[in-house]
CSV table of C-alpha atoms and ligand atoms in Angstrom, one decimal:
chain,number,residue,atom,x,y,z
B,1,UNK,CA,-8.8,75.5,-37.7
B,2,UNK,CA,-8.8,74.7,-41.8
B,3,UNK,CA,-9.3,71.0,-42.4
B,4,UNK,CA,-5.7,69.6,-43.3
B,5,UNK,CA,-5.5,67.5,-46.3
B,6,UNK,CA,-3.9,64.0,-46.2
B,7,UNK,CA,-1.0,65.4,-48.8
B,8,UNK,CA,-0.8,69.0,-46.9
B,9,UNK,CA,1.4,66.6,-44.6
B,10,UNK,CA,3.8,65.5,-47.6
B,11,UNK,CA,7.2,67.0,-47.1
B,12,UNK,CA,8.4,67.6,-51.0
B,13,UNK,CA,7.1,68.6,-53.7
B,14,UNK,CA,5.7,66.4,-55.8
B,15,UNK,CA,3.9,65.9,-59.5
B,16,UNK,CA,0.1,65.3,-59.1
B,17,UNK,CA,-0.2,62.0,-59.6
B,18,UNK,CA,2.2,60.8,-57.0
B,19,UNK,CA,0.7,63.2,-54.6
B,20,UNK,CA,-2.5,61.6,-55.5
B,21,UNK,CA,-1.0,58.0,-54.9
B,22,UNK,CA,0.9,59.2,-51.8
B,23,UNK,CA,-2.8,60.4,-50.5
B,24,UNK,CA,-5.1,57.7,-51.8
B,25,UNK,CA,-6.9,55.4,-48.7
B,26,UNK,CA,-4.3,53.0,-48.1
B,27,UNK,CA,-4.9,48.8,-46.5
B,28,UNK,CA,-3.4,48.6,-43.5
B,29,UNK,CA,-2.8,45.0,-43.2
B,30,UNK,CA,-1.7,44.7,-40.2
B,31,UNK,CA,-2.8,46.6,-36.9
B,32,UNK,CA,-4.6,46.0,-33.0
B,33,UNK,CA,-8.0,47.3,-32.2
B,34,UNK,CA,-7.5,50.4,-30.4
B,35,UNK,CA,-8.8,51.5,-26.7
B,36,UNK,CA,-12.7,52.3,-26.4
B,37,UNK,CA,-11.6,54.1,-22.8
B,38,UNK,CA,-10.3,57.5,-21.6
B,39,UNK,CA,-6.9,57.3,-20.4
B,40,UNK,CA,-4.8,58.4,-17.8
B,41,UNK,CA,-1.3,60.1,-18.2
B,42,UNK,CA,0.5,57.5,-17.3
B,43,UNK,CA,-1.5,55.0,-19.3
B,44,UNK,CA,-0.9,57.1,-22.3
B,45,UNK,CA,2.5,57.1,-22.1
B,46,UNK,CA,2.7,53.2,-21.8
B,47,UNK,CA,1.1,53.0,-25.1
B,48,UNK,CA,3.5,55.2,-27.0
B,49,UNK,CA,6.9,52.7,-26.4
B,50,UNK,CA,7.4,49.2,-26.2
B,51,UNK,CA,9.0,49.3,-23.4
B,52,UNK,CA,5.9,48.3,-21.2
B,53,UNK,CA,7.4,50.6,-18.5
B,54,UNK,CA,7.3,54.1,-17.8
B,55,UNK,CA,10.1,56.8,-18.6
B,56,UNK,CA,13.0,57.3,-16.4
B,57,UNK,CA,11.9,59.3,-12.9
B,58,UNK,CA,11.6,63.2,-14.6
B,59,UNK,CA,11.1,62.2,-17.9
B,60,UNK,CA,8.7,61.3,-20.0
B,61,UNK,CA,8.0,59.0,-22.9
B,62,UNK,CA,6.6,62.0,-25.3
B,63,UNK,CA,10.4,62.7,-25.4
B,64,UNK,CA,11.2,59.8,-28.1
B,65,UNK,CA,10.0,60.1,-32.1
B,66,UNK,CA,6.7,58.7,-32.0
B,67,UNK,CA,5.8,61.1,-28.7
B,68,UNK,CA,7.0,64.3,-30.6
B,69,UNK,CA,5.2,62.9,-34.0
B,70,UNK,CA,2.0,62.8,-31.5
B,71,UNK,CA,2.6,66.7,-30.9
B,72,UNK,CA,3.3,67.5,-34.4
B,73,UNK,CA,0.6,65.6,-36.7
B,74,UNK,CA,-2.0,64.4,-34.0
B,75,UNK,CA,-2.7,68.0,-32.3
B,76,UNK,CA,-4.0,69.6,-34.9
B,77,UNK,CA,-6.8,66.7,-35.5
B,78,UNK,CA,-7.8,67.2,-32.4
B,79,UNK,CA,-8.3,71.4,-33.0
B,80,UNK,CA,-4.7,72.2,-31.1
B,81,UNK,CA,-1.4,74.0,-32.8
B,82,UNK,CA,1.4,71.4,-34.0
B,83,UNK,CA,3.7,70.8,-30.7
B,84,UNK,CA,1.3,71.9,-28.4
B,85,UNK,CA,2.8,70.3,-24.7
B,86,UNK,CA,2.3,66.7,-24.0
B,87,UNK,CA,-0.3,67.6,-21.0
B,88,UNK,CA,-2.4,70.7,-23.3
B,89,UNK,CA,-2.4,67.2,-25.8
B,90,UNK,CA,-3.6,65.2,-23.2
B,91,UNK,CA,-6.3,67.2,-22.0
B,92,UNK,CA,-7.7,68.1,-24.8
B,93,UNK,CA,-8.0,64.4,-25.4
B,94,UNK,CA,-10.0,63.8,-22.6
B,95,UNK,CA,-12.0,66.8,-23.2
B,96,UNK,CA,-13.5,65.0,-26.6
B,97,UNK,CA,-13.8,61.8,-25.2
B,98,UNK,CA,-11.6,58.5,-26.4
B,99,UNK,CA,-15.1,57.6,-28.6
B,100,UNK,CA,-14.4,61.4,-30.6
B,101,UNK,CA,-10.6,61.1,-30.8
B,102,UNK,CA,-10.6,57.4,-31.7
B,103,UNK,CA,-13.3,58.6,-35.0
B,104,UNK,CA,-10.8,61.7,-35.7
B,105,UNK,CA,-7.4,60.3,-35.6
B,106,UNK,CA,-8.4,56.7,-37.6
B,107,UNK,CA,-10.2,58.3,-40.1
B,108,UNK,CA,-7.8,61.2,-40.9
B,109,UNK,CA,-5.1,58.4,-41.2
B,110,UNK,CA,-6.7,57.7,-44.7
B,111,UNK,CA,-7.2,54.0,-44.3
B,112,UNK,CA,-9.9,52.1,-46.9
B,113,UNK,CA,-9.4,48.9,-44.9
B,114,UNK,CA,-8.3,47.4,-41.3
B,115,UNK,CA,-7.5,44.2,-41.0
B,116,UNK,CA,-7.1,43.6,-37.0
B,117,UNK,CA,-4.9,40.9,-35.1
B,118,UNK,CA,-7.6,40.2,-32.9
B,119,UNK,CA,-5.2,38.0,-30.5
B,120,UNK,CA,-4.7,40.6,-28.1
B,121,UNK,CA,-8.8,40.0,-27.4
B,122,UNK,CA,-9.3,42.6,-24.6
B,123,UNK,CA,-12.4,44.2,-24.0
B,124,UNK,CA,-11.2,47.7,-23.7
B,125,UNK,CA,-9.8,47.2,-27.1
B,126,UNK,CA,-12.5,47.9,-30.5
B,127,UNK,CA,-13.0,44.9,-32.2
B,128,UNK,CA,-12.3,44.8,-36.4
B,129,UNK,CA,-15.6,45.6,-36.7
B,130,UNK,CA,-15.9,48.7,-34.6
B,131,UNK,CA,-12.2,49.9,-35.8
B,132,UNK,CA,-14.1,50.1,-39.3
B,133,UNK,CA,-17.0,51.6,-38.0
B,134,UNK,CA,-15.4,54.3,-36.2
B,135,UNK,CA,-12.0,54.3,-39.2
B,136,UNK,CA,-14.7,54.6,-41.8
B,137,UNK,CA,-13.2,51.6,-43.6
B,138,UNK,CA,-14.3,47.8,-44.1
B,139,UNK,CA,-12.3,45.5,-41.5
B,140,UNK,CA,-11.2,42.4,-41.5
B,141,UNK,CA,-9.6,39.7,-39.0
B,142,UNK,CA,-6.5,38.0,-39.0
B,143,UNK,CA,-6.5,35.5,-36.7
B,144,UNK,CA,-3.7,34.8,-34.5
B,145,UNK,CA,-2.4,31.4,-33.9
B,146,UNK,CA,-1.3,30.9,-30.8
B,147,UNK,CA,-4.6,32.7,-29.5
B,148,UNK,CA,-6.2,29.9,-31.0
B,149,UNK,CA,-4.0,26.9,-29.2
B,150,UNK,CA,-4.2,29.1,-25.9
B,151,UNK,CA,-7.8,27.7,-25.9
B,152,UNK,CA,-7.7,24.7,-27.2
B,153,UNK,CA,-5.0,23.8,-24.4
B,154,UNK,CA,-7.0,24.9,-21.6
B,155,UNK,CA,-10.5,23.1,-22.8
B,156,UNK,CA,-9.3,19.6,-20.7
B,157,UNK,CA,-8.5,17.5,-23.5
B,158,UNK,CA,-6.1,14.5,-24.1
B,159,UNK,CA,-3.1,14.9,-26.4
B,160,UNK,CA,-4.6,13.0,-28.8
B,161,UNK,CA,-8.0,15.1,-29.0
B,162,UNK,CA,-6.2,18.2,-28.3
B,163,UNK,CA,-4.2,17.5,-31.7
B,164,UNK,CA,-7.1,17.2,-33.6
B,165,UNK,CA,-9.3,20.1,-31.7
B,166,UNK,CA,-6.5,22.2,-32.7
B,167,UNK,CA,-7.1,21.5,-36.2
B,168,UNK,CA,-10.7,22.0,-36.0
B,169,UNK,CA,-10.5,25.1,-34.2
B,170,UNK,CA,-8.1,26.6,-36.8
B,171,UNK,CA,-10.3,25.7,-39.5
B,172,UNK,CA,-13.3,27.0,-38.5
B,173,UNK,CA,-11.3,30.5,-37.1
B,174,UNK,CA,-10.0,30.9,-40.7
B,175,UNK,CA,-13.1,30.4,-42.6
B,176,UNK,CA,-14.0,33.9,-41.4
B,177,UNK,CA,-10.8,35.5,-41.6
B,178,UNK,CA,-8.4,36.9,-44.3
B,179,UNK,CA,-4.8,35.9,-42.4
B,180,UNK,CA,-3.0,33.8,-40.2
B,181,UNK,CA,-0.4,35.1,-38.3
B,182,UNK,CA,2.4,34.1,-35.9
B,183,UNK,CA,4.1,35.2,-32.7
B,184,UNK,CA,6.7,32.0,-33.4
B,185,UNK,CA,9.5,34.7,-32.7
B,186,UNK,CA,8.5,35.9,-28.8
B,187,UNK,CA,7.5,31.8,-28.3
B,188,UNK,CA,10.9,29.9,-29.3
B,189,UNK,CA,12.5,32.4,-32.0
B,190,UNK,CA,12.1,32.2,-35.6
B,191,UNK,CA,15.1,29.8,-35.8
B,192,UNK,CA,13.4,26.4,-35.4
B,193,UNK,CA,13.6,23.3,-37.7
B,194,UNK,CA,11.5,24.0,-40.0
B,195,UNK,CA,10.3,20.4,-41.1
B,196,UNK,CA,6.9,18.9,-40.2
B,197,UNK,CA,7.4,17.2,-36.5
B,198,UNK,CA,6.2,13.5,-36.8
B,199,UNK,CA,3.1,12.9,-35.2
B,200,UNK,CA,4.5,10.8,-32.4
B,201,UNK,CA,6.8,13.7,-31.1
B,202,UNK,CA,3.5,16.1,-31.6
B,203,UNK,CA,1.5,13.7,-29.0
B,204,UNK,CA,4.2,13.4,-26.6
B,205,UNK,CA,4.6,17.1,-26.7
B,206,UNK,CA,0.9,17.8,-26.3
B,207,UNK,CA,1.5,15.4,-23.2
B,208,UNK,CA,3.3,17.8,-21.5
B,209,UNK,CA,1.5,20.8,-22.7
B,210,UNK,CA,-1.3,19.8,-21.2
B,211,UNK,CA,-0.1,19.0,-17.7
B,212,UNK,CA,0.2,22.6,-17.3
B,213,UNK,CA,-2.0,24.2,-20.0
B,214,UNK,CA,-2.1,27.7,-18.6
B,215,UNK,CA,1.6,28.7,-19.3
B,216,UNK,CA,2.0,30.0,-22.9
B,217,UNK,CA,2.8,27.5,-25.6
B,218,UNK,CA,7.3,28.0,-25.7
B,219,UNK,CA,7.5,24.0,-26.8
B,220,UNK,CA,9.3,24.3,-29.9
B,221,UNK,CA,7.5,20.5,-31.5
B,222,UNK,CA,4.1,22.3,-31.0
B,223,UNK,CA,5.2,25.5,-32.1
B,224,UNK,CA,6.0,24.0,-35.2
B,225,UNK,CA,3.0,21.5,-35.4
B,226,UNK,CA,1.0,24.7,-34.9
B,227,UNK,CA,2.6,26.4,-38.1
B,228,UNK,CA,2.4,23.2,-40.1
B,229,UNK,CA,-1.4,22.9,-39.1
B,230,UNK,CA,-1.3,26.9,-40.2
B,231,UNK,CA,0.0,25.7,-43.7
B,232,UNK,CA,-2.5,23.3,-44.1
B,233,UNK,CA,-5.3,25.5,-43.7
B,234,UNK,CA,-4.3,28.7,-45.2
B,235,UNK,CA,-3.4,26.1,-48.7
B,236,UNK,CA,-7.4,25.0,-48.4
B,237,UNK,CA,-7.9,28.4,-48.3
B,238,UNK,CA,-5.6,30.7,-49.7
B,239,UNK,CA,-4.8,32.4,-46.9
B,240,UNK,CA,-1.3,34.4,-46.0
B,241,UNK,CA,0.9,33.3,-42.7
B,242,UNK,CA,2.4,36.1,-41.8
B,243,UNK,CA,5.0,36.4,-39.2
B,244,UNK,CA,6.0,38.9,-36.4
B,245,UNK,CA,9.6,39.4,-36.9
B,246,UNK,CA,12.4,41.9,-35.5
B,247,UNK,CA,10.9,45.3,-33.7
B,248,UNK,CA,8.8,44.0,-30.8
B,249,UNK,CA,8.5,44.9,-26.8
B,250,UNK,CA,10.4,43.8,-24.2
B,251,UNK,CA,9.6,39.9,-24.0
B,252,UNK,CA,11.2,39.5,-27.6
B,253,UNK,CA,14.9,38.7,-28.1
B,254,UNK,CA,15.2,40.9,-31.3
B,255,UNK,CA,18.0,38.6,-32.5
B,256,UNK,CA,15.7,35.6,-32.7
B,257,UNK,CA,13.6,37.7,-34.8
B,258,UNK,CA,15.7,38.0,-37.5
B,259,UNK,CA,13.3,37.0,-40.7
B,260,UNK,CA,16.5,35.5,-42.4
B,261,UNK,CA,16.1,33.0,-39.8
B,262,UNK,CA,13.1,31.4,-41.7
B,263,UNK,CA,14.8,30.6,-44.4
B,264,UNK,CA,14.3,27.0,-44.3
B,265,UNK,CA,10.8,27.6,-43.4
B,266,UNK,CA,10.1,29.5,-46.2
B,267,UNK,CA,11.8,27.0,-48.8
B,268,UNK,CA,10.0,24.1,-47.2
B,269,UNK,CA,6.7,26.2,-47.5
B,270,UNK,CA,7.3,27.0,-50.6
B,271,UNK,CA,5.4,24.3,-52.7
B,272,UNK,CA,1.7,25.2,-50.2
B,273,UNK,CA,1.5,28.2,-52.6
B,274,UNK,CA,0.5,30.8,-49.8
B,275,UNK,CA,1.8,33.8,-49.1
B,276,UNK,CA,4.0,34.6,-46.0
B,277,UNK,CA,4.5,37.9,-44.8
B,278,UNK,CA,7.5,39.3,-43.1
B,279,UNK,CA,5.7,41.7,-40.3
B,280,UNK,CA,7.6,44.8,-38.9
B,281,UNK,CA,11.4,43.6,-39.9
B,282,UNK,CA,13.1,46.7,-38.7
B,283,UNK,CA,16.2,46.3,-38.1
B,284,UNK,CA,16.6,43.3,-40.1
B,285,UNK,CA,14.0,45.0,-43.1
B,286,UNK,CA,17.2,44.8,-45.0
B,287,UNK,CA,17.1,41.0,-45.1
B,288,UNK,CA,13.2,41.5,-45.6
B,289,UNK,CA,13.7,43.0,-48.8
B,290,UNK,CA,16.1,40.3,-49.9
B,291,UNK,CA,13.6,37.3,-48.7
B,292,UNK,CA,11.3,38.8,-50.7
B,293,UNK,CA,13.2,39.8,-53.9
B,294,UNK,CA,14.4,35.9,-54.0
B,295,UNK,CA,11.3,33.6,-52.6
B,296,UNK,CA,8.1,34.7,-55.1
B,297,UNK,CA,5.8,33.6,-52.5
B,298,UNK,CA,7.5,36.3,-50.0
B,299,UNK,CA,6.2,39.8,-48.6
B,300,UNK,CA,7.1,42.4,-46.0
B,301,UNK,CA,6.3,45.5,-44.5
B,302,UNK,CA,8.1,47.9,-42.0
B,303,UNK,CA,4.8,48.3,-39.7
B,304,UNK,CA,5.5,50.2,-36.3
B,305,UNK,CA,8.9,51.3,-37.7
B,306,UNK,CA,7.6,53.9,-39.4
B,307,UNK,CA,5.6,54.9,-36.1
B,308,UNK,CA,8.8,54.8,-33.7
B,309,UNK,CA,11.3,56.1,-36.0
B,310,UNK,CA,8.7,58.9,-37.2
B,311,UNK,CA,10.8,61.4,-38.2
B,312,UNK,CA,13.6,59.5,-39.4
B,313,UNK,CA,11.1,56.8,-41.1
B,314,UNK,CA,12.6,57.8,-44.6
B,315,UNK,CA,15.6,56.7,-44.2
B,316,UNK,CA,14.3,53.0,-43.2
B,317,UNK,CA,12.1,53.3,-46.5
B,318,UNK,CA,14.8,54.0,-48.5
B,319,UNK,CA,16.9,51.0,-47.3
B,320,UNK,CA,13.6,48.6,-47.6
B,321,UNK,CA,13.7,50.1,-51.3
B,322,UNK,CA,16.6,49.6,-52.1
B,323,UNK,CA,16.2,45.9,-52.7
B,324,UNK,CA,12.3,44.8,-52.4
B,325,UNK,CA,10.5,44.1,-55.4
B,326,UNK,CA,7.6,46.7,-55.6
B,327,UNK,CA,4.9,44.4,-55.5
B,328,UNK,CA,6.2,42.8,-52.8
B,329,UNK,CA,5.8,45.6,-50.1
B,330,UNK,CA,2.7,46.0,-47.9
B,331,UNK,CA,1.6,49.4,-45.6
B,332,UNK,CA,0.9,48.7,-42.0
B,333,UNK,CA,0.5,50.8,-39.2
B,334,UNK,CA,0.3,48.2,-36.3
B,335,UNK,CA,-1.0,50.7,-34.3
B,336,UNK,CA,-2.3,49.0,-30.8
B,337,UNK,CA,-4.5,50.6,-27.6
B,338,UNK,CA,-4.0,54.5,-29.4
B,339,UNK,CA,-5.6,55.7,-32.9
B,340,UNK,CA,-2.7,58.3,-32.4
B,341,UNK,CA,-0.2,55.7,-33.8
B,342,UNK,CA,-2.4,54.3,-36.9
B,343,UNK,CA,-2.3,58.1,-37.7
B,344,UNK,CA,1.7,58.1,-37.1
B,345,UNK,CA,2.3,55.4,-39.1
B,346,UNK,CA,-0.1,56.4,-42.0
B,347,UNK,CA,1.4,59.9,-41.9
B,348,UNK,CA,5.2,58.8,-41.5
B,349,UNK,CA,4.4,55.6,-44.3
B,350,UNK,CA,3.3,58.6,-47.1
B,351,UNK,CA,5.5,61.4,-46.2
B,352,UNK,CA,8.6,59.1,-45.9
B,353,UNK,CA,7.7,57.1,-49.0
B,354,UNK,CA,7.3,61.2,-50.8
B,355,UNK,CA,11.2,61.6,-49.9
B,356,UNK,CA,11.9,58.5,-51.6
B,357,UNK,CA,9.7,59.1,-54.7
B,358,UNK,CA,10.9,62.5,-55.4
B,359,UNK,CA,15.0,61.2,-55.4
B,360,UNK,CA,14.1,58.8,-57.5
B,361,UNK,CA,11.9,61.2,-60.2
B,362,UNK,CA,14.9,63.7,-59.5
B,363,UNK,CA,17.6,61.7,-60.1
B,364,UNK,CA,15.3,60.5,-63.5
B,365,UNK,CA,15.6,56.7,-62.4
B,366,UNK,CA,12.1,57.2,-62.5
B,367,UNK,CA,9.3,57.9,-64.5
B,368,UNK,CA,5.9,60.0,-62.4
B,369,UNK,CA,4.2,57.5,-63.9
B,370,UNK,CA,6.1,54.7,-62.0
B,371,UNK,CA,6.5,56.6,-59.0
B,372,UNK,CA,2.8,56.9,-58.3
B,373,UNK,CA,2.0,53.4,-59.8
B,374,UNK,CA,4.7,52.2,-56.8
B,375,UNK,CA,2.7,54.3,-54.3
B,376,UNK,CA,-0.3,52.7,-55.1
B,377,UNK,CA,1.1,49.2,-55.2
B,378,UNK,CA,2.5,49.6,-51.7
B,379,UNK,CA,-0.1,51.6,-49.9
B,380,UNK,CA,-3.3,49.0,-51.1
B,381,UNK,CA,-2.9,47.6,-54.4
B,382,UNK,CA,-0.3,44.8,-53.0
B,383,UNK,CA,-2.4,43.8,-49.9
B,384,UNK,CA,-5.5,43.8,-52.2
B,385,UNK,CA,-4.4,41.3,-54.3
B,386,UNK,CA,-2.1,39.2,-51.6
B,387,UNK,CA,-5.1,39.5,-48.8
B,388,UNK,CA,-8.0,38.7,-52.0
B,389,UNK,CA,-10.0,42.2,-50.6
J,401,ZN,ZN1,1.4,43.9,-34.4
């Protein structure tokens, strides 16, 4: 089988130099390390939904857009036809071996750099470093916040040295990362008050934190103290806070992951200088792209929508565009346990991103010129400057 070009899988024609753009290695700045194992059917299929439970009795999860984006632009990597069945897919997966298929699918996905939420630490999942071995790309870490209080909470401290380990601990994460990021919106939504808790409230919350350290950290006061100890740090250091918001899996209530809801967050972060980054959005990208045309220190991305919509992912870019300033949008995959969906999203980011372009050129709002120069802003040139890469 021919080797198939990154812009073979562009939908429109295009002038040159936005098919060069559209094809150039891209940053993802935001995506999980991927799993090092061979998989089971049924393991498979958890990974390609959020739903974190399998399809209906007699149906299967390959029947949704990402699963049928899997069949059309992953098969052939791996030497099938496009659409090949879900289990002719499978078993020529495990034919290769997860180690083979992992190197195929993240390198074809035309990525120059990873940089790898590492909070979902698991040791079936490739570290940053190993995604960039086996990606052929330089990684990076962003480090995940409330991974970081999960184990400060359970070393046995008191309140008062829990407060400052926390700090510490953050610290010293940072100094060998390039982000920050927060789950704020699966712990108590991202509608909290978003002023600095006073340090009394803090200890008497890290009271009762502690008294059952093992649950996950809901408790709005150190939720907050967490962010604000965030903000500190990435100031030092220049670092960007980003922020899941909207499109998540089940233990999410999408409407308390409305990225509007940060508003006051946002304003009162304002004068710390970093950047903070609108993760995922989708449905709410709209109000994305309107943070982030109004707040300078603003970004976003539609990560995994462009995975799960796949097919349809235009149409989301289009509304993202129709507001966000150009240097304001980032590419992600979020891909997580398969290299199948940093391939997805990669694919679906550049051919739904082509449709775009080529209205715009068509309808002369745009110059080629601009239209590549937008490619490249959005697919690495944004995240290189933002993430300092
Ligand atoms: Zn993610």
């Amino acid at each position: 089988m021919p080797e198939i070009r990154v812009d073979d899988a562009l939908p429109v024609p295009l002038p040159d130099p936005v098919r060069a753009a559209l094809a150039a290695p891209m940053v993802d700045h935001h995506c999980h390390g991927v799993r090092r194992d061979d998989l089971s059917r049924s393991e498979f299929e958890i990974l390609i939904t959020e739903a974190g439970t399998p399809a209906p009795p007699g149906t299967t999860h390959f029947d949704t857009p990402a699963g049928l984006g899997i069949r059309r632009w992953c098969a052939p990597v791996l030497d099938l036809e496009p659409h090949v069945s879900p289990a002719v897919y499978l078993s020529r997966r495990a034919e290769l071996g997860a180690a083979e298929v992992n190197r195929r699918l993240l390198r074809r996905a035309g990525v120059a750099a990873f940089l790898v939420d590492t909070g979902l630490d698991r040791p079936e999942l490739l570290t940053a470093a190993e995604m960039g071995r086996t990606g052929g790309a330089a990684a990076d870490e962003v480090v995940r916040l409330e991974q970081v209080e999960q184990e400060v909470a359970v070393a046995g401290l008191s309140a008062v040295g829990y407060v400052k380990a926390l700090r510490e601990e953050l610290a010293a994460r940072a100094a060998r990362a390039v982000g920050l990021k927060s789950i704020a919106a699966y712990r108590c939504g991202l509608g909290f008050d978003p002023s600095r808790p006073s340090r009394g409230a803090v200890i008497a919350a890290a009271g009762r934190r502690l008294s059952d350290p093992k649950e996950r950290l809901t408790d709005p006061v150190l939720v907050r103290h967490l962010l604000w100890a965030a903000v500190d740090v990435a100031r030092e250091r220049s670092l960007p806070l980003q922020f899941h918001c909207g499109f998540g899996d089940t233990d999410l209530d999408l409407h308390a992951a409305d990225p509007s809801l940060l508003t006051g967050f946002i304003r009162a972060v304002a004068p710390a200088g970093m950047p903070v980054v609108l993760l995922h959005c989708y449905p709410f990208h709209r109000q994305a792209a309107y943070l982030a045309a109004v707040f300078p220190h603003v970004y976003a991305d539609v990560g995994l929508a462009l995975t799960y919509t796949a097919g349809g992912s235009a149409a989301v870019l289009r509304e993202m565009l129709e507001l966000v300033p150009f240097h304001k949008q980032m590419f992600s995959s979020d891909c997580y346990g398969l290299a199948e969906l940093c391939l997805l999203g990669a694919v679906y980011h550049r051919r739904g991103l082509a449709r775009v372009l080529a209205e715009r050129i068509e309808e002369g709002e745009w110059s080629v010129a601009d239209a590549a120069r937008v490619a490249h802003m959005i697919g690495s040139g944004n995240a290189r400057r933002v993430y300092r890469l």
